[in-house]
XYZ file of C-alpha atoms in Angstrom:
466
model
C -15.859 -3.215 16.666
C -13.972 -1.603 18.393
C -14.269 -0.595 22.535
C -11.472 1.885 23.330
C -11.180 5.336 21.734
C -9.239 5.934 18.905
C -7.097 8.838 17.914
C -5.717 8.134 14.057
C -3.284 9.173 12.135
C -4.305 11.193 8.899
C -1.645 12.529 7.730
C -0.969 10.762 4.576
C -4.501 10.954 3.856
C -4.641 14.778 4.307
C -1.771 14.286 1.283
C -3.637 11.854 -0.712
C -5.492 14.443 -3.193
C -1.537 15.101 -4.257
C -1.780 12.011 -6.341
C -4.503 11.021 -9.067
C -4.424 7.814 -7.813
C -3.311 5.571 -4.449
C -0.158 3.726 -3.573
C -0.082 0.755 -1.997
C 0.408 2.503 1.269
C -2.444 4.493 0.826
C -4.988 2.087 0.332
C -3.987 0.322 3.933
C -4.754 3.419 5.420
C -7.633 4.408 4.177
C -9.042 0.488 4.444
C -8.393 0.680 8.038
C -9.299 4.927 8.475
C -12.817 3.812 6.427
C -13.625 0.439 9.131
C -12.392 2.501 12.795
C -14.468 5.626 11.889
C -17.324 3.849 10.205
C -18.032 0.912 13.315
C -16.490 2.244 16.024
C -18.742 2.336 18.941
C -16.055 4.758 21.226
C -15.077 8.517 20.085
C -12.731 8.512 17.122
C -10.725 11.466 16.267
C -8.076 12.194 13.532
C -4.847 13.675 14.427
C -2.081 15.262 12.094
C 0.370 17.888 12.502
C -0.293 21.230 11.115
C 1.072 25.068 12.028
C -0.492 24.780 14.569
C 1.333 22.132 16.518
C -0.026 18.453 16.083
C -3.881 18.706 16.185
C -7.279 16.592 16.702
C -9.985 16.586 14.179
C -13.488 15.462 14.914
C -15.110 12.461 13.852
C -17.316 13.764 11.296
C -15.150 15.859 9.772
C -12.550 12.923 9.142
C -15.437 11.092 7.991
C -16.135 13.745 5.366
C -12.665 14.005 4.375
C -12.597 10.238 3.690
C -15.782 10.502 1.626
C -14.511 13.199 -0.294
C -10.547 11.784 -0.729
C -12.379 8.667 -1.971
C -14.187 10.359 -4.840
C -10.794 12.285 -6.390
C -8.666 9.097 -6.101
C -11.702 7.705 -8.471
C -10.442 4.010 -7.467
C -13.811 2.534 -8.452
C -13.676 3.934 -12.143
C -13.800 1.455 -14.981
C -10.319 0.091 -15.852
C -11.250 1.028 -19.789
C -12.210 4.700 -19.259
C -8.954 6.111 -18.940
C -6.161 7.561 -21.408
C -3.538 5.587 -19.341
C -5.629 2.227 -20.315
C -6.498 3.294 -23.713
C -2.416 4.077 -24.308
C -1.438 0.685 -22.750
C -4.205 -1.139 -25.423
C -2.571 1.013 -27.905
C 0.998 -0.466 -27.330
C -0.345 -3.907 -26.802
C -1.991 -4.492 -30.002
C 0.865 -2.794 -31.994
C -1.017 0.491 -32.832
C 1.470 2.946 -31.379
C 4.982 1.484 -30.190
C 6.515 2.075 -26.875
C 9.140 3.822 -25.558
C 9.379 2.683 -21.991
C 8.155 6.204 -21.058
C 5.375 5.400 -18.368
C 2.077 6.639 -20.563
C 0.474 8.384 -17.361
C -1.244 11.791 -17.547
C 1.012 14.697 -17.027
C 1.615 15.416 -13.266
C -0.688 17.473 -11.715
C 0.043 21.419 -12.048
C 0.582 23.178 -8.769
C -2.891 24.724 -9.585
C -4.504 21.608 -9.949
C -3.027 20.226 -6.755
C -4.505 23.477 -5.229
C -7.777 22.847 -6.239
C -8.183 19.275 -4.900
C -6.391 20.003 -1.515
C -8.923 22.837 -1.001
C -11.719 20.580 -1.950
C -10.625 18.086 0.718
C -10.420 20.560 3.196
C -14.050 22.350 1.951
C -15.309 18.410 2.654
C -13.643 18.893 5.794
C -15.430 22.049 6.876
C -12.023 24.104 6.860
C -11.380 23.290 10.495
C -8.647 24.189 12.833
C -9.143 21.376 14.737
C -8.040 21.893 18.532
C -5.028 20.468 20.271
C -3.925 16.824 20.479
C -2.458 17.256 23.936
C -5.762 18.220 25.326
C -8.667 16.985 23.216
C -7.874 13.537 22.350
C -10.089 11.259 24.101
C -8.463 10.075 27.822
C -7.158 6.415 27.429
C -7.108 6.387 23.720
C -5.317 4.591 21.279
C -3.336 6.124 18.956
C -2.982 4.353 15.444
C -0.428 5.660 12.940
C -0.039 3.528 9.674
C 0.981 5.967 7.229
C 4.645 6.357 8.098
C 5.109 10.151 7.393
C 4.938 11.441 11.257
C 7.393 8.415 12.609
C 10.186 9.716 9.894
C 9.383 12.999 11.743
C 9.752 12.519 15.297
C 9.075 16.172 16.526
C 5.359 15.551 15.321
C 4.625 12.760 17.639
C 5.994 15.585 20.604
C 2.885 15.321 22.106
C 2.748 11.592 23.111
C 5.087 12.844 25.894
C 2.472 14.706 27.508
C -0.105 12.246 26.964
C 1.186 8.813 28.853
C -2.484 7.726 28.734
C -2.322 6.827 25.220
C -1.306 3.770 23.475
C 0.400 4.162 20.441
C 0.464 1.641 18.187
C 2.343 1.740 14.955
C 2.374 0.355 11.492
C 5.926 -1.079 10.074
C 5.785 -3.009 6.618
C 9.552 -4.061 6.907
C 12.793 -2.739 7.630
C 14.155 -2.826 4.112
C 16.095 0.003 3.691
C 18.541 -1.188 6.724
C 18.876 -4.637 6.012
C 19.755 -4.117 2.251
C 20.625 -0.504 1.755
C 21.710 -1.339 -1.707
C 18.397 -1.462 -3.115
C 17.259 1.946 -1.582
C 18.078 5.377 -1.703
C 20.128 6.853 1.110
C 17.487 9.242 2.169
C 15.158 6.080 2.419
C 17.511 4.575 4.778
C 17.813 7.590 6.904
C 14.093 8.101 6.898
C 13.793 3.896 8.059
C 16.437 4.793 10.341
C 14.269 7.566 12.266
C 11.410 5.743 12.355
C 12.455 2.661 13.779
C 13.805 4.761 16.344
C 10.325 6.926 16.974
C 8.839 3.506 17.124
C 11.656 2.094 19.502
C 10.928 5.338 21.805
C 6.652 5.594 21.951
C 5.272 2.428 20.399
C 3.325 0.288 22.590
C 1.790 -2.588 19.769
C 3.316 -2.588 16.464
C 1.564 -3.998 13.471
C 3.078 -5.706 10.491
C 1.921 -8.043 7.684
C 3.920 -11.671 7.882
C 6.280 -13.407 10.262
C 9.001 -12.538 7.990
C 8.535 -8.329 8.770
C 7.860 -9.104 12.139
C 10.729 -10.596 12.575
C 13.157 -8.342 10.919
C 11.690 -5.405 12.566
C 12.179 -7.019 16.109
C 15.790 -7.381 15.221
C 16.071 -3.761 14.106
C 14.234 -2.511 17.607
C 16.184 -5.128 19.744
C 19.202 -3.553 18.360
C 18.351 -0.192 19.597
C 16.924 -1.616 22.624
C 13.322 -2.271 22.251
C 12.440 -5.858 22.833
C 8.876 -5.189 24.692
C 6.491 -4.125 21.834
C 3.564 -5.717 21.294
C 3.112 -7.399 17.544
C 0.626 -8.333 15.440
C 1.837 -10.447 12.079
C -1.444 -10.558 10.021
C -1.211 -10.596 5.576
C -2.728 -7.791 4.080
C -6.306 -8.205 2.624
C -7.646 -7.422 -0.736
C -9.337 -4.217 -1.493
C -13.389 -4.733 -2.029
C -12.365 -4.147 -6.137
C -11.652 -7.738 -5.599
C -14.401 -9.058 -4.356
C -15.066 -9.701 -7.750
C -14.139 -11.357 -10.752
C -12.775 -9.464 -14.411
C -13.529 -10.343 -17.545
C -10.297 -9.514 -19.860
C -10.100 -6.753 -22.571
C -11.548 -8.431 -26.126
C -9.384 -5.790 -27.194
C -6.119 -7.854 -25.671
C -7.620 -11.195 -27.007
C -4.671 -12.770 -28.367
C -2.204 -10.785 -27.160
C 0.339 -12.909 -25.243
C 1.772 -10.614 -21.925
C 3.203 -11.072 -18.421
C 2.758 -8.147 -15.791
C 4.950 -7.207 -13.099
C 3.513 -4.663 -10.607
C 5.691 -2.304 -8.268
C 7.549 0.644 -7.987
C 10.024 1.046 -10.519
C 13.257 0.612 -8.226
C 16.674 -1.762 -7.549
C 14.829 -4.126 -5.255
C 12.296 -4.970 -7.685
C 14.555 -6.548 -10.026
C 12.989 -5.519 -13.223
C 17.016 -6.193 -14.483
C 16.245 -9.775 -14.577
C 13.342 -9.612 -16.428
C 14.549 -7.249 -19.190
C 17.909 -9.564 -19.902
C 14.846 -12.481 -20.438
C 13.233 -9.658 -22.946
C 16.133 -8.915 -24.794
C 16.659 -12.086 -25.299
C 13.183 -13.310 -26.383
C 12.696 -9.989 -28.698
C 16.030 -11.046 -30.141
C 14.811 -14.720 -31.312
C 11.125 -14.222 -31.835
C 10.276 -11.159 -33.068
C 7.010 -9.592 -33.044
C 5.801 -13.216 -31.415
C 7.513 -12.377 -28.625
C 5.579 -11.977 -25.407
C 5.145 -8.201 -23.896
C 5.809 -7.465 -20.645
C 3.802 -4.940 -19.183
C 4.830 -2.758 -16.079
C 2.504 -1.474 -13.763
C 4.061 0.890 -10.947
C 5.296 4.435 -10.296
C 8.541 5.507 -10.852
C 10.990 5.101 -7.690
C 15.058 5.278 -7.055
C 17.577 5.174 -10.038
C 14.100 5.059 -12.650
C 15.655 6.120 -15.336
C 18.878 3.637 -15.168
C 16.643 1.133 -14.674
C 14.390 1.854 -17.717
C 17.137 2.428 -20.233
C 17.797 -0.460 -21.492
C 14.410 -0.697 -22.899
C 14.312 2.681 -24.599
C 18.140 2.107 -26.292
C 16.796 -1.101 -27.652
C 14.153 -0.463 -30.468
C 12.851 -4.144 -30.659
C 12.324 -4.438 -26.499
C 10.359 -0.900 -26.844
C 7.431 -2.671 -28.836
C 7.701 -5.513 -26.122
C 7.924 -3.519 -23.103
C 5.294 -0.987 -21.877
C 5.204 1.159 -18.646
C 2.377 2.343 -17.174
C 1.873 4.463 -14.320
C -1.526 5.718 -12.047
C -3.887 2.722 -13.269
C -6.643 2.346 -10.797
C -7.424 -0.991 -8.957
C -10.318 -2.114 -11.566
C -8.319 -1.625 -14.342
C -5.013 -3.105 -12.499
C -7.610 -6.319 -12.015
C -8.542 -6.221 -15.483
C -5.261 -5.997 -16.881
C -4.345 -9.212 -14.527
C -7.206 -11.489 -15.694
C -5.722 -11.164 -18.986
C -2.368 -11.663 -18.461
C -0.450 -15.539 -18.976
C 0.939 -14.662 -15.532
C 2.254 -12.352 -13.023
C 5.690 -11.909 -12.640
C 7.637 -10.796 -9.357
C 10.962 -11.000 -9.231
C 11.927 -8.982 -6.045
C 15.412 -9.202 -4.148
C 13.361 -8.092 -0.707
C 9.854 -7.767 0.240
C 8.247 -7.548 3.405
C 4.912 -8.764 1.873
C 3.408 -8.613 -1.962
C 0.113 -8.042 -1.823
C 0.184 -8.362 -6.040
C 0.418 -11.785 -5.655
C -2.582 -12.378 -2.971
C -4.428 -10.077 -5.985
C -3.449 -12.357 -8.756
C -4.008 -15.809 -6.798
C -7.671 -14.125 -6.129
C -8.285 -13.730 -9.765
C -6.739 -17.527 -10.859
C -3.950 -15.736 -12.553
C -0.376 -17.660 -12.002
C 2.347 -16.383 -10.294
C 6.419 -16.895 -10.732
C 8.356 -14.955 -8.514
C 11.073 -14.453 -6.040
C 12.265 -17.272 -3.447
C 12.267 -15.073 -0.441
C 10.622 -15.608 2.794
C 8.055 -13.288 2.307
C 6.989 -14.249 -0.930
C 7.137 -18.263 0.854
C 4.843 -16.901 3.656
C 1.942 -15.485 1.284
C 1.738 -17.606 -1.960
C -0.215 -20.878 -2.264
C 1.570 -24.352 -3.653
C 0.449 -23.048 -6.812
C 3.028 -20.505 -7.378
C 6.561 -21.124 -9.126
C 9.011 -19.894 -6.714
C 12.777 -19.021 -8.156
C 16.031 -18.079 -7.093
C 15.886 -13.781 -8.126
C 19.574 -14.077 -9.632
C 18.889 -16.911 -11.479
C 18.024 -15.840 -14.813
C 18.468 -19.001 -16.835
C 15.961 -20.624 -14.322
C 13.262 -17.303 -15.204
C 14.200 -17.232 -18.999
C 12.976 -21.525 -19.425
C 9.724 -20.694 -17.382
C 8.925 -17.599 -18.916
C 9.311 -19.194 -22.187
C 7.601 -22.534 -20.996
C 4.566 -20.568 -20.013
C 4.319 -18.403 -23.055
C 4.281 -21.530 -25.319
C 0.804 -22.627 -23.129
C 2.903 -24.629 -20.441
C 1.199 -22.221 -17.579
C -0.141 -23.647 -15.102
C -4.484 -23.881 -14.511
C -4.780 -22.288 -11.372
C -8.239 -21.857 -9.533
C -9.488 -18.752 -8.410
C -10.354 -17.919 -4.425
C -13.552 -17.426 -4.202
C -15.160 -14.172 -3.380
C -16.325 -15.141 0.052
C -12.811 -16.177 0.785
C -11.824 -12.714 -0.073
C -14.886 -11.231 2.017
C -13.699 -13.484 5.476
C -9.906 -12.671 5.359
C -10.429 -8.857 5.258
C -13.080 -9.441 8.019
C -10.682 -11.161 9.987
C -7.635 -8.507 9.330
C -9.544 -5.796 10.955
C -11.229 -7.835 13.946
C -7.848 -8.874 14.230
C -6.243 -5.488 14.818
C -9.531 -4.235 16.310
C -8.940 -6.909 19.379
C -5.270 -5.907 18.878
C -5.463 -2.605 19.905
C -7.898 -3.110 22.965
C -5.227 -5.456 24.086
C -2.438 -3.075 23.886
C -4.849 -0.696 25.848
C -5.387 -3.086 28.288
C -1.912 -3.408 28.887
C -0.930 0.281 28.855
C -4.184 0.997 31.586
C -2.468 -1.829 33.434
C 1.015 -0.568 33.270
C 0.070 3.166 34.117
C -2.551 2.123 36.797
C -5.617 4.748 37.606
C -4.971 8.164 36.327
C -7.134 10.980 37.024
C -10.017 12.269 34.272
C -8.314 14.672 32.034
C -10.639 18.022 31.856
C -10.976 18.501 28.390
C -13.541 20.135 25.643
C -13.335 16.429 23.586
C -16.936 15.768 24.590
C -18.285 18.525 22.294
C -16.654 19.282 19.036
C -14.643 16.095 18.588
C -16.965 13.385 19.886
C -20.693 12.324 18.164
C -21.807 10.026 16.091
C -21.581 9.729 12.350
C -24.215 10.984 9.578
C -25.927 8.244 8.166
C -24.873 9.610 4.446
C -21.451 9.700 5.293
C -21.864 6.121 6.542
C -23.553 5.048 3.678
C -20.729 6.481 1.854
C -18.129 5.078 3.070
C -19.585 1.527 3.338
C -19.525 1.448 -0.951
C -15.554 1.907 -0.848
């Protein structure tokens, strides 16, 4: 629990009814949004920028805004009560064939986007919130993990007038500058800036292995920044996973490997499709299917061609797009393995998700990918596709491996131990800041009416079930 007062970040999660469902991203925020403003025993506000200048929201109406984004990202519906599962089956089975077109819903119309922005803010109570300058809490620490306001540095303005307040930032890896080739350019700009914001106000800077944190030191140390604060802890599982799955009857039989990321360069689907063409080629219709599970990303459609001009890889290869976390689970327990092929990665949380459900894993000899996987895992050179082709095919013929599932418990005392971690992470980087500045006189301020009070017991209640 934490003891210091907490201003955070909610920008991306003011943006979150955009999307049916959430990114990777998103569900890091809102796991740690959902623990600081359910068990914090000090004032918690939420700050984002707005018209208005950069503003601070109060506790409960955060609070309600989480409740409410929770409900219209539906993450704890049934993965076999959608039309995005019910396509995927479709495909699988041979009913309707694929054209490596990513079977999602339609995007949402500007109307519908309307509608769920303005329920989120009718959760909300409509508020105007009041300045950030002024009415966040004296001494508090500021969390940003959601990326948007570092790429935009005139948001975080404010900080300047507020040397009180720790900031403490969240950077998953430095990607886009150490391989630009996988990324867009506008990615690497946008890295570019907010390595710098973080270079200029960040006191503690959090990041998920050893690997990140130290490519992110070397990008900060190279602009000058050798001071921060850093915590290197592995992402935990999402409470979907506390559990096991039973696999589709419907899929019974049906032989398929899953690979689960944005559809972009540094993902390396490449690889895997040259296996595919190769194994539609000799086998037929008893060749394996390959099932992707992530958004669309940078150079999509080059990626994804190769499928759709080859007829026989098309009933072989599906794409799917927006599947919640149950039915992401339930389309791992089925699978013969999960595949992850990845040039670059600062983490991969999809293959702590698939070690959790006993499902094996072959991917990518990077650091990363060394740091997070168990002895379990087969580990292989990304551009070495000989090497993928013989253990793909080994492990469709029944050579996979048994591997044993963590147990729930396990699952339960890691994500228990990620947030007392950064809880006792960020009183430590306030420790050090009140050290640094020395005493500094009470700020006179209207936080102690609208912004601070305790939480309504529904809304905790609420938020406890995510």
């Amino acid at each position: 629990m934490v003891s210091v007062p907490v201003a955070y970040d909610v920008t991306r999660l003011f943006l979150g009814p955009l999307s049916r469902t959430p990114r990777g991203i998103d569900r890091v925020d809102f796991g740690l949004a959902a623990r600081l403003f359910r068990q914090s025993s000090f004032p918690c506000v939420g700050v984002m920028p707005t018209l208005h200048g950069t503003r601070a929201f109060s506790h409960h109406a955060v609070r309600r805004g989480l409740v409410r984004l929770q409900q219209l990202w539906a993450e704890r519906q049934g993965g076999d009560k959608t039309a995005i599962w019910t396509d995927l089956v479709a495909e699988l089975t041979g009913q309707r064939v694929g054209s490596a077109t990513i079977p999602a819903p339609a995007p949402l119309t500007a109307l519908q986007r309307a509608r769920r922005m303005t329920s989120l803010l009718a959760a909300t109570g409509f508020s105007f919130g009041n300045s950030a300058r002024t009415h966040v809490p004296e001494r508090a620490v500021y969390v940003n993990v959601g990326h948007i306001s570092l790429a935009m540095p005139f948001f975080l303005r404010w900080l300047d007038a507020r040397p009180d307040v720790t900031p403490v930032f969240m950077l998953h890896d430095v990607i886009p500058l150490d391989t630009p080739e996988y990324v867009s350019p506008s990615s690497v700009r946008h890295h570019a800036t907010m390595v710098a914001s973080t270079a200029r106000h960040a006191a503690g800077l959090l990041v998920t292995t050893q690997t990140a944190q130290r490519t992110v030191r070397d990008a900060l140390a190279r602009i000058g920044r050798t001071d921060i604060m850093t915590l290197a802890q592995p992402l935990p599982l999402s409470r979907v996973f506390d559990t096991t799955a039973e696999p589709d009857p419907a899929l019974a039989g049906v032989p398929y490997f899953v690979i689960c990321g944005a559809i972009e360069p540094r993902k390396n689907h490449e690889l895997l499709f040259n296996v595919w063409r190769g194994l539609t080629a000799e086998l037929g219709a008893k060749a394996p299917h390959l099932v992707i599970i992530g958004s669309p990303g940078w150079k999509c459609d080059e990626i994804l061609q190769p499928v759709r001009n080859n007829p026989q890889m098309c009933r072989h290869v599906h794409v799917a797009s927006g599947l919640s976390s149950p039915a992401l689970k339930r389309l791992l327990a089925g699978a013969i393995a999960l595949l992850m092929p990845s040039h670059a990665e600062g983490f991969g949380l999809p293959l702590i998700e698939a070690m959790r459900l006993g499902v094996p894993v072959m991917a990518s000899d990077i650091p990363a990918h060394r740091e997070v996987v168990d002895a379990q895992a087969l580990l292989l050179d990304p551009r070495d596709p000989l090497a993928w082709d013989a253990a793909i095919r080994h492990w469709a013929d029944g050579g996979r491996p048994q591997v044993h599932p963590r147990s729930r418990q396990d699952t339960v005392d890691e994500r228990e131990t990620y947030f007392s971690g950064i809880e006792d992470f960020l009183e430590a980087c306030a420790a050090e800041r009140a050290k640094q500045l020395g005493p500094v006189a009470r700020r006179t301020t209207a936080a102690g009416g609208a912004l601070i009070g305790k939480p309504a017991s529904a809304e905790s209640s609420a938020l406890d079930s995510f």
